[in-house]
C-alpha cells in the first residue's frame, strides 16, 4: 500500500515527545510493509540521509512563520498552504496513493483534499490540544481573553474537520473521552505513545546519586512543573544526596529564569542533546513533577523502556498503565519519596519494563495499527 504521510513536526533528531511520536508512526507504517511518502518539517536542517527509514521517502515542508494577522485571528487553522498542496500534487504525479495519514496539530483542513479523491484519511492526534491550551497560565485580562480566543479557535477546528476522517487516533482513554463528544465513537482508536523496544537496550552504568528530568522546558507544563519542584521540593538535604540533571530543549534558559544560573544547588541544566537515552539510562530515577497537561508522557515511557524508576505526580504519569510508579502529589510527599528512594531501583525498573512491553512497545502497537488499517479503513 502507498501511504502519504503529512506532519508539521520535524521528527529529526528525535529529541522531543512530539518528534518521537511522529518518528515511530513512520517506522511502524514502513515495517508493516507499506511504502510511505512522508512530508515532514526539518526545523533543525539535519541531513535526512542520516535518518533514513527503509520504505520511507521524505519530502521537506518549510513552514513559514505566522504573521500578526494569523496570530490574532487564528485563520491559519483553516487555510491550506499552497506549498503543501504542491507537495501533495508532486507525490500524486507518478503514484497511486491508497491512504493518507495526517499527523498532529491543526491540519484537518487538508482532509477533504483526499476525500474528494476517494482516499481514506487517518488523523493522528498527540493530545487533546484545546485542553492543553486551556491549562496555560494567563495573568491579566488581555492574556486570559487571548487564551479563550485560541481555545475557541482550536475547538472550532476540531469540530469542523476531525469527523471527516475515516479514523482518528488518540493517545489515551482520557483523550478518547474528550474527542467522543464531537467525533463518531466508531472512528476513535487508541494508539498510545510508544517506543521501539529494540532501541532501548543500553549498556550503561547507573549512578545512584543522579536524578534526571527530561523535557522541552519551553512548554508551559514542563516549565511550571520544574518551577514547582525547584521552589517547593528541592532543598539542601536532597542536594547533598542527589545531582539533578535537566536535559532537553531550553533547560538552560528555564533554570536561568528561575535561579539566575545554569547550575544551582546541585541542579545542572544540560540543554538540548541529540539523544536523551544515555542520561535516562545512567540515572537512578527520572522525576516528572507535572501539574498540567494531557496525553501519554513519552518521557515516562522512555524511563520504563530503560528500566529507570519514575518518581512523579499523578499528572506526570497520567494515561500510562502501570502500578509501579512512585507517586507523590504534594511537595512534602515528593521530598520524602526521594529521600526514602533506597534499594528500589532495580526491582521497580524491571517491573516498569514489563509494563512497557505489554502496552507501549512497537511490537504491540504495530499490530494495533495494522488492525485499524485493514479492518476499519480497508475492509476485505
Tab-separated table of C-alpha atoms in Angstrom:
chain	number	residue	atom	x	y	z
A	1	UNK	CA	0.000	0.000	0.000
A	2	UNK	CA	1.178	3.546	-0.753
A	3	UNK	CA	0.651	5.981	2.130
A	4	UNK	CA	1.032	9.753	2.024
A	5	UNK	CA	2.083	10.933	5.485
A	6	UNK	CA	1.949	14.629	6.368
A	7	UNK	CA	3.001	16.388	9.555
A	8	UNK	CA	4.213	19.842	10.527
A	9	UNK	CA	6.508	18.167	13.040
A	10	UNK	CA	10.254	17.940	12.397
A	11	UNK	CA	10.890	14.356	13.582
A	12	UNK	CA	14.682	14.518	13.444
A	13	UNK	CA	16.652	14.421	15.616
A	14	UNK	CA	14.281	12.518	17.902
A	15	UNK	CA	14.857	14.720	20.937
A	16	UNK	CA	11.307	15.582	21.946
A	17	UNK	CA	7.994	13.897	22.653
A	18	UNK	CA	6.155	15.069	19.522
A	19	UNK	CA	9.188	14.118	17.398
A	20	UNK	CA	9.285	10.600	18.846
A	21	UNK	CA	5.582	10.088	18.178
A	22	UNK	CA	5.876	11.027	14.505
A	23	UNK	CA	9.104	9.058	14.039
A	24	UNK	CA	7.712	5.829	15.434
A	25	UNK	CA	4.460	6.177	13.488
A	26	UNK	CA	6.516	6.411	10.293
A	27	UNK	CA	8.648	3.458	11.309
A	28	UNK	CA	5.665	1.243	12.164
A	29	UNK	CA	3.877	2.039	8.898
A	30	UNK	CA	7.008	1.114	6.944
A	31	UNK	CA	7.590	-2.065	8.947
A	32	UNK	CA	4.060	-3.170	8.105
A	33	UNK	CA	5.269	-3.327	4.510
A	34	UNK	CA	3.763	-0.079	3.238
A	35	UNK	CA	5.529	2.436	1.030
A	36	UNK	CA	5.403	5.795	2.815
A	37	UNK	CA	5.827	9.199	1.185
A	38	UNK	CA	6.388	11.483	4.158
A	39	UNK	CA	6.046	15.259	4.092
A	40	UNK	CA	7.794	16.487	7.214
A	41	UNK	CA	9.362	19.587	8.696
A	42	UNK	CA	13.109	19.976	9.062
A	43	UNK	CA	13.394	22.756	11.605
A	44	UNK	CA	16.960	21.889	12.598
A	45	UNK	CA	18.152	21.495	8.990
A	46	UNK	CA	19.528	17.997	9.579
A	47	UNK	CA	20.885	15.775	6.823
A	48	UNK	CA	17.997	13.366	6.352
A	49	UNK	CA	20.379	10.793	4.865
A	50	UNK	CA	21.426	10.169	8.450
A	51	UNK	CA	17.848	9.316	9.431
A	52	UNK	CA	16.712	7.037	6.647
A	53	UNK	CA	13.895	4.589	7.337
A	54	UNK	CA	13.606	1.721	4.891
A	55	UNK	CA	10.389	2.121	2.914
A	56	UNK	CA	10.042	5.861	3.650
A	57	UNK	CA	10.773	8.667	1.179
A	58	UNK	CA	10.999	12.151	2.692
A	59	UNK	CA	9.755	15.448	1.300
A	60	UNK	CA	10.526	18.665	3.195
A	61	UNK	CA	7.803	21.169	4.011
A	62	UNK	CA	9.248	24.506	5.096
A	63	UNK	CA	6.653	26.053	7.356
A	64	UNK	CA	6.590	29.827	7.223
A	65	UNK	CA	6.476	31.907	10.381
A	66	UNK	CA	3.000	33.108	11.272
A	67	UNK	CA	2.207	36.729	10.590
A	68	UNK	CA	0.481	39.050	13.022
A	69	UNK	CA	-2.908	38.617	11.322
A	70	UNK	CA	-2.611	34.828	11.594
A	71	UNK	CA	-1.776	35.011	15.277
A	72	UNK	CA	-4.610	37.412	16.030
A	73	UNK	CA	-7.332	35.658	14.028
A	74	UNK	CA	-6.205	32.016	14.052
A	75	UNK	CA	-7.085	31.806	10.362
A	76	UNK	CA	-4.127	29.500	9.676
A	77	UNK	CA	-6.112	26.779	11.471
A	78	UNK	CA	-8.478	26.740	8.496
A	79	UNK	CA	-6.357	27.674	5.474
A	80	UNK	CA	-4.445	25.332	3.220
A	81	UNK	CA	-0.881	26.234	2.319
A	82	UNK	CA	-0.010	26.305	-1.379
A	83	UNK	CA	3.434	24.793	-0.761
A	84	UNK	CA	1.849	21.792	0.970
A	85	UNK	CA	-0.664	21.315	-1.824
A	86	UNK	CA	2.181	21.432	-4.355
A	87	UNK	CA	3.938	18.623	-2.481
A	88	UNK	CA	0.705	16.604	-2.496
A	89	UNK	CA	0.478	17.060	-6.270
A	90	UNK	CA	4.126	16.137	-6.732
A	91	UNK	CA	3.616	12.865	-4.875
A	92	UNK	CA	0.421	12.112	-6.792
A	93	UNK	CA	2.027	12.636	-10.203
A	94	UNK	CA	3.512	9.172	-10.625
A	95	UNK	CA	1.985	7.259	-7.741
A	96	UNK	CA	-1.327	5.818	-6.693
A	97	UNK	CA	-1.950	6.769	-3.074
A	98	UNK	CA	-4.125	4.353	-1.105
A	99	UNK	CA	-4.224	6.059	2.286
A	100	UNK	CA	-3.414	9.471	3.771
A	101	UNK	CA	-2.083	9.844	7.306
A	102	UNK	CA	-2.261	13.395	8.701
A	103	UNK	CA	-0.330	13.585	11.937
A	104	UNK	CA	-0.513	16.145	14.728
A	105	UNK	CA	-1.914	19.567	15.169
A	106	UNK	CA	-4.446	21.540	13.257
A	107	UNK	CA	-4.194	20.175	9.734
A	108	UNK	CA	-7.747	18.870	9.410
A	109	UNK	CA	-8.379	21.361	6.593
A	110	UNK	CA	-6.461	19.000	4.293
A	111	UNK	CA	-8.768	16.005	4.856
A	112	UNK	CA	-11.198	16.965	2.081
A	113	UNK	CA	-8.341	17.066	-0.445
A	114	UNK	CA	-8.025	13.299	-0.069
A	115	UNK	CA	-11.701	12.523	0.482
A	116	UNK	CA	-12.530	14.199	-2.826
A	117	UNK	CA	-10.155	11.708	-4.441
A	118	UNK	CA	-11.711	8.723	-2.684
A	119	UNK	CA	-8.709	8.251	-0.380
A	120	UNK	CA	-9.390	7.400	3.290
A	121	UNK	CA	-7.666	9.536	5.908
A	122	UNK	CA	-6.262	8.677	9.313
A	123	UNK	CA	-5.943	11.766	11.501
A	124	UNK	CA	-3.412	11.425	14.304
A	125	UNK	CA	-3.612	13.495	17.470
A	126	UNK	CA	-0.815	13.738	20.032
A	127	UNK	CA	-3.048	15.058	22.825
A	128	UNK	CA	-6.278	16.925	23.456
A	129	UNK	CA	-4.741	20.200	22.324
A	130	UNK	CA	-7.593	22.508	23.279
A	131	UNK	CA	-7.425	21.165	26.830
A	132	UNK	CA	-3.687	21.882	26.855
A	133	UNK	CA	-4.255	25.452	25.749
A	134	UNK	CA	-6.967	25.891	28.354
A	135	UNK	CA	-4.451	24.994	31.081
A	136	UNK	CA	-1.821	27.532	30.013
A	137	UNK	CA	-1.384	30.059	32.850
A	138	UNK	CA	-2.619	33.516	31.882
A	139	UNK	CA	-2.286	36.600	34.058
A	140	UNK	CA	-4.325	39.675	33.345
A	141	UNK	CA	-7.462	40.280	31.332
A	142	UNK	CA	-5.799	40.535	27.897
A	143	UNK	CA	-3.880	37.262	28.217
A	144	UNK	CA	-6.926	35.454	29.551
A	145	UNK	CA	-9.007	36.803	26.668
A	146	UNK	CA	-6.340	35.712	24.176
A	147	UNK	CA	-6.268	32.232	25.690
A	148	UNK	CA	-10.053	31.948	25.477
A	149	UNK	CA	-9.964	33.014	21.827
A	150	UNK	CA	-7.316	30.419	20.997
A	151	UNK	CA	-9.229	27.648	22.768
A	152	UNK	CA	-12.364	28.626	20.829
A	153	UNK	CA	-10.476	28.522	17.511
A	154	UNK	CA	-8.947	25.130	18.307
A	155	UNK	CA	-12.295	23.654	19.321
A	156	UNK	CA	-13.908	25.034	16.166
A	157	UNK	CA	-11.217	23.382	14.048
A	158	UNK	CA	-11.685	20.056	15.822
A	159	UNK	CA	-15.439	20.086	15.362
A	160	UNK	CA	-15.295	21.311	11.765
A	161	UNK	CA	-12.773	18.796	10.442
A	162	UNK	CA	-11.960	15.844	12.693
A	163	UNK	CA	-15.147	13.889	11.987
A	164	UNK	CA	-14.337	13.972	8.250
A	165	UNK	CA	-11.501	11.477	8.789
A	166	UNK	CA	-12.093	7.750	8.402
A	167	UNK	CA	-10.282	7.195	11.701
A	168	UNK	CA	-8.928	9.434	14.452
A	169	UNK	CA	-6.081	8.211	16.633
A	170	UNK	CA	-5.845	9.369	20.243
A	171	UNK	CA	-3.131	8.533	22.755
A	172	UNK	CA	-5.167	7.656	25.849
A	173	UNK	CA	-8.620	6.760	27.125
A	174	UNK	CA	-8.806	10.217	28.722
A	175	UNK	CA	-8.234	11.859	25.347
A	176	UNK	CA	-10.709	9.455	23.750
A	177	UNK	CA	-13.411	10.569	26.182
A	178	UNK	CA	-12.742	14.203	25.240
A	179	UNK	CA	-12.932	13.572	21.484
A	180	UNK	CA	-16.012	11.347	21.801
A	181	UNK	CA	-18.135	14.411	22.477
A	182	UNK	CA	-17.798	15.577	18.854
A	183	UNK	CA	-16.499	12.568	16.853
A	184	UNK	CA	-18.361	9.400	15.885
A	185	UNK	CA	-17.087	6.913	18.531
A	186	UNK	CA	-16.678	4.211	15.889
A	187	UNK	CA	-13.916	6.326	14.329
A	188	UNK	CA	-11.876	6.718	17.525
A	189	UNK	CA	-8.942	4.414	18.236
A	190	UNK	CA	-6.350	4.497	20.985
A	191	UNK	CA	-2.778	4.136	19.808
A	192	UNK	CA	-0.802	5.219	22.868
A	193	UNK	CA	2.561	6.845	22.577
A	194	UNK	CA	5.019	4.030	22.053
A	195	UNK	CA	8.695	3.333	21.506
A	196	UNK	CA	10.713	0.730	19.648
A	197	UNK	CA	11.958	-1.552	22.397
A	198	UNK	CA	14.932	-2.569	20.238
A	199	UNK	CA	16.323	0.963	20.525
A	200	UNK	CA	16.159	0.944	24.333
A	201	UNK	CA	18.636	-1.770	25.203
A	202	UNK	CA	21.615	0.179	26.511
A	203	UNK	CA	24.785	-0.977	28.208
A	204	UNK	CA	25.217	1.796	30.780
A	205	UNK	CA	26.338	2.020	34.400
A	206	UNK	CA	23.827	3.617	36.741
A	207	UNK	CA	24.825	6.365	39.113
A	208	UNK	CA	22.828	6.011	42.353
A	209	UNK	CA	23.250	9.715	43.068
A	210	UNK	CA	21.894	11.092	39.781
A	211	UNK	CA	18.301	12.053	39.009
A	212	UNK	CA	17.127	13.253	35.603
A	213	UNK	CA	14.253	15.356	34.303
A	214	UNK	CA	13.882	15.364	30.534
A	215	UNK	CA	11.583	17.774	28.716
A	216	UNK	CA	11.170	20.628	26.327
A	217	UNK	CA	11.297	23.246	29.069
A	218	UNK	CA	9.794	25.954	26.873
A	219	UNK	CA	6.449	24.135	27.134
A	220	UNK	CA	4.467	25.691	29.941
A	221	UNK	CA	3.571	22.402	31.654
A	222	UNK	CA	7.232	21.390	31.875
A	223	UNK	CA	8.447	24.802	32.998
A	224	UNK	CA	5.706	25.136	35.613
A	225	UNK	CA	6.447	21.612	36.863
A	226	UNK	CA	10.129	22.429	37.201
A	227	UNK	CA	9.310	25.724	38.914
A	228	UNK	CA	7.119	23.942	41.471
A	229	UNK	CA	9.793	21.304	42.085
A	230	UNK	CA	12.675	23.759	42.480
A	231	UNK	CA	10.755	26.160	44.697
A	232	UNK	CA	8.851	23.668	46.846
A	233	UNK	CA	10.598	20.282	46.812
A	234	UNK	CA	14.348	20.626	46.270
A	235	UNK	CA	16.294	21.543	49.402
A	236	UNK	CA	19.776	21.234	50.882
A	237	UNK	CA	19.143	17.696	52.102
A	238	UNK	CA	18.213	16.482	48.625
A	239	UNK	CA	21.042	18.458	47.056
A	240	UNK	CA	23.521	16.730	49.375
A	241	UNK	CA	22.310	13.349	48.235
A	242	UNK	CA	21.436	13.755	44.560
A	243	UNK	CA	22.629	15.598	41.487
A	244	UNK	CA	19.674	16.565	39.280
A	245	UNK	CA	20.275	16.913	35.541
A	246	UNK	CA	17.791	18.887	33.443
A	247	UNK	CA	18.043	17.503	29.933
A	248	UNK	CA	16.287	18.921	26.900
A	249	UNK	CA	15.494	21.999	24.914
A	250	UNK	CA	15.506	25.298	26.815
A	251	UNK	CA	16.552	23.671	30.110
A	252	UNK	CA	19.364	26.211	30.494
A	253	UNK	CA	17.025	29.119	29.842
A	254	UNK	CA	14.476	27.701	32.298
A	255	UNK	CA	16.936	27.332	35.182
A	256	UNK	CA	18.440	30.751	34.451
A	257	UNK	CA	14.966	32.261	34.601
A	258	UNK	CA	14.227	30.536	37.897
A	259	UNK	CA	17.569	30.844	39.663
A	260	UNK	CA	19.755	33.122	37.569
A	261	UNK	CA	22.244	30.393	36.616
A	262	UNK	CA	22.543	27.180	34.606
A	263	UNK	CA	23.723	25.339	37.714
A	264	UNK	CA	22.220	25.795	41.152
A	265	UNK	CA	22.264	23.718	44.349
A	266	UNK	CA	23.439	20.546	42.582
A	267	UNK	CA	20.894	21.018	39.767
A	268	UNK	CA	22.562	21.322	36.363
A	269	UNK	CA	20.870	22.246	33.092
A	270	UNK	CA	22.396	20.267	30.227
A	271	UNK	CA	20.449	21.812	27.354
A	272	UNK	CA	19.393	20.184	24.104
A	273	UNK	CA	21.025	16.842	23.339
A	274	UNK	CA	20.707	14.604	20.257
A	275	UNK	CA	19.663	11.630	22.393
A	276	UNK	CA	18.301	11.588	25.955
A	277	UNK	CA	18.533	7.813	26.365
A	278	UNK	CA	22.064	7.731	27.842
A	279	UNK	CA	21.034	10.247	30.526
A	280	UNK	CA	17.909	8.310	31.475
A	281	UNK	CA	19.768	5.007	31.372
A	282	UNK	CA	22.509	6.106	33.785
A	283	UNK	CA	20.170	7.812	36.280
A	284	UNK	CA	18.875	6.188	39.447
A	285	UNK	CA	15.482	7.778	38.790
A	286	UNK	CA	13.511	10.073	36.491
A	287	UNK	CA	11.366	12.799	38.036
A	288	UNK	CA	8.174	14.021	36.342
A	289	UNK	CA	6.739	16.756	38.605
A	290	UNK	CA	3.977	17.912	36.256
A	291	UNK	CA	0.880	19.822	37.349
A	292	UNK	CA	-0.707	20.362	33.893
A	293	UNK	CA	-1.136	18.638	30.546
A	294	UNK	CA	-2.783	15.613	28.957
A	295	UNK	CA	-1.867	12.678	26.754
A	296	UNK	CA	0.721	9.993	27.468
A	297	UNK	CA	4.126	11.157	28.655
A	298	UNK	CA	6.850	9.928	26.341
A	299	UNK	CA	9.417	10.944	28.957
A	300	UNK	CA	7.731	8.423	31.236
A	301	UNK	CA	7.739	5.678	28.594
A	302	UNK	CA	11.438	6.210	27.892
A	303	UNK	CA	12.203	5.666	31.570
A	304	UNK	CA	10.080	2.497	31.602
A	305	UNK	CA	11.777	1.159	28.483
A	306	UNK	CA	15.194	1.785	30.050
A	307	UNK	CA	14.232	0.215	33.389
A	308	UNK	CA	14.666	3.512	35.245
A	309	UNK	CA	12.309	4.146	38.197
A	310	UNK	CA	9.899	7.072	37.926
A	311	UNK	CA	9.057	9.469	40.747
A	312	UNK	CA	6.167	11.673	39.659
A	313	UNK	CA	2.973	13.478	40.426
A	314	UNK	CA	-0.189	11.691	39.328
A	315	UNK	CA	-0.475	14.198	36.486
A	316	UNK	CA	3.065	13.309	35.416
A	317	UNK	CA	2.121	9.694	34.682
A	318	UNK	CA	-1.493	10.321	33.710
A	319	UNK	CA	-2.676	7.989	30.972
A	320	UNK	CA	0.159	5.471	31.482
A	321	UNK	CA	-0.849	1.990	32.588
A	322	UNK	CA	1.385	0.846	35.424
A	323	UNK	CA	1.133	0.341	39.159
A	324	UNK	CA	4.880	0.627	39.591
A	325	UNK	CA	5.451	4.378	39.726
A	326	UNK	CA	6.352	6.253	42.895
A	327	UNK	CA	3.568	8.847	43.128
A	328	UNK	CA	3.692	11.995	45.231
A	329	UNK	CA	1.312	14.907	44.736
A	330	UNK	CA	2.492	17.273	47.463
A	331	UNK	CA	5.846	18.946	47.903
A	332	UNK	CA	6.442	17.190	51.212
A	333	UNK	CA	5.379	13.849	49.773
A	334	UNK	CA	7.691	14.255	46.770
A	335	UNK	CA	10.586	15.211	49.036
A	336	UNK	CA	10.025	12.168	51.270
A	337	UNK	CA	9.669	9.877	48.268
A	338	UNK	CA	13.119	10.909	47.051
A	339	UNK	CA	14.702	10.691	50.491
A	340	UNK	CA	13.363	7.155	51.027
A	341	UNK	CA	14.281	6.076	47.497
A	342	UNK	CA	16.637	3.307	48.655
A	343	UNK	CA	17.107	-0.144	47.155
A	344	UNK	CA	14.032	0.110	44.922
A	345	UNK	CA	15.717	0.913	41.650
A	346	UNK	CA	16.487	-2.441	40.100
A	347	UNK	CA	13.224	-4.119	41.125
A	348	UNK	CA	10.987	-1.198	40.082
A	349	UNK	CA	12.871	-0.766	36.838
A	350	UNK	CA	12.302	-4.408	35.887
A	351	UNK	CA	8.583	-4.137	36.621
A	352	UNK	CA	8.308	-0.931	34.594
A	353	UNK	CA	9.997	-2.562	31.600
A	354	UNK	CA	7.478	-5.417	31.772
A	355	UNK	CA	4.578	-2.948	31.834
A	356	UNK	CA	6.129	-1.083	28.908
A	357	UNK	CA	6.429	-4.224	26.794
A	358	UNK	CA	2.774	-5.125	27.335
A	359	UNK	CA	1.305	-1.766	26.299
A	360	UNK	CA	3.821	0.698	24.850
A	361	UNK	CA	6.213	-1.351	22.730
A	362	UNK	CA	6.388	-1.074	18.946
A	363	UNK	CA	5.590	-4.792	18.651
A	364	UNK	CA	2.209	-4.327	20.354
A	365	UNK	CA	1.289	-1.092	18.603
A	366	UNK	CA	2.364	-2.321	15.189
A	367	UNK	CA	-0.418	-4.887	15.479
A	368	UNK	CA	-2.901	-2.258	16.600
A	369	UNK	CA	-2.065	-0.067	13.632
A	370	UNK	CA	-2.384	-2.979	11.236
A	371	UNK	CA	-5.842	-3.811	12.609
A	372	UNK	CA	-7.023	-0.217	12.182
A	373	UNK	CA	-5.793	-0.006	8.608
A	374	UNK	CA	-7.017	-3.417	7.494
A	375	UNK	CA	-10.249	-3.878	9.415
A	376	UNK	CA	-11.517	-0.312	9.665
A	377	UNK	CA	-10.253	1.532	6.614
A	378	UNK	CA	-9.798	-1.131	4.014
A	379	UNK	CA	-12.199	-3.982	4.806
A	380	UNK	CA	-11.669	-7.067	2.715
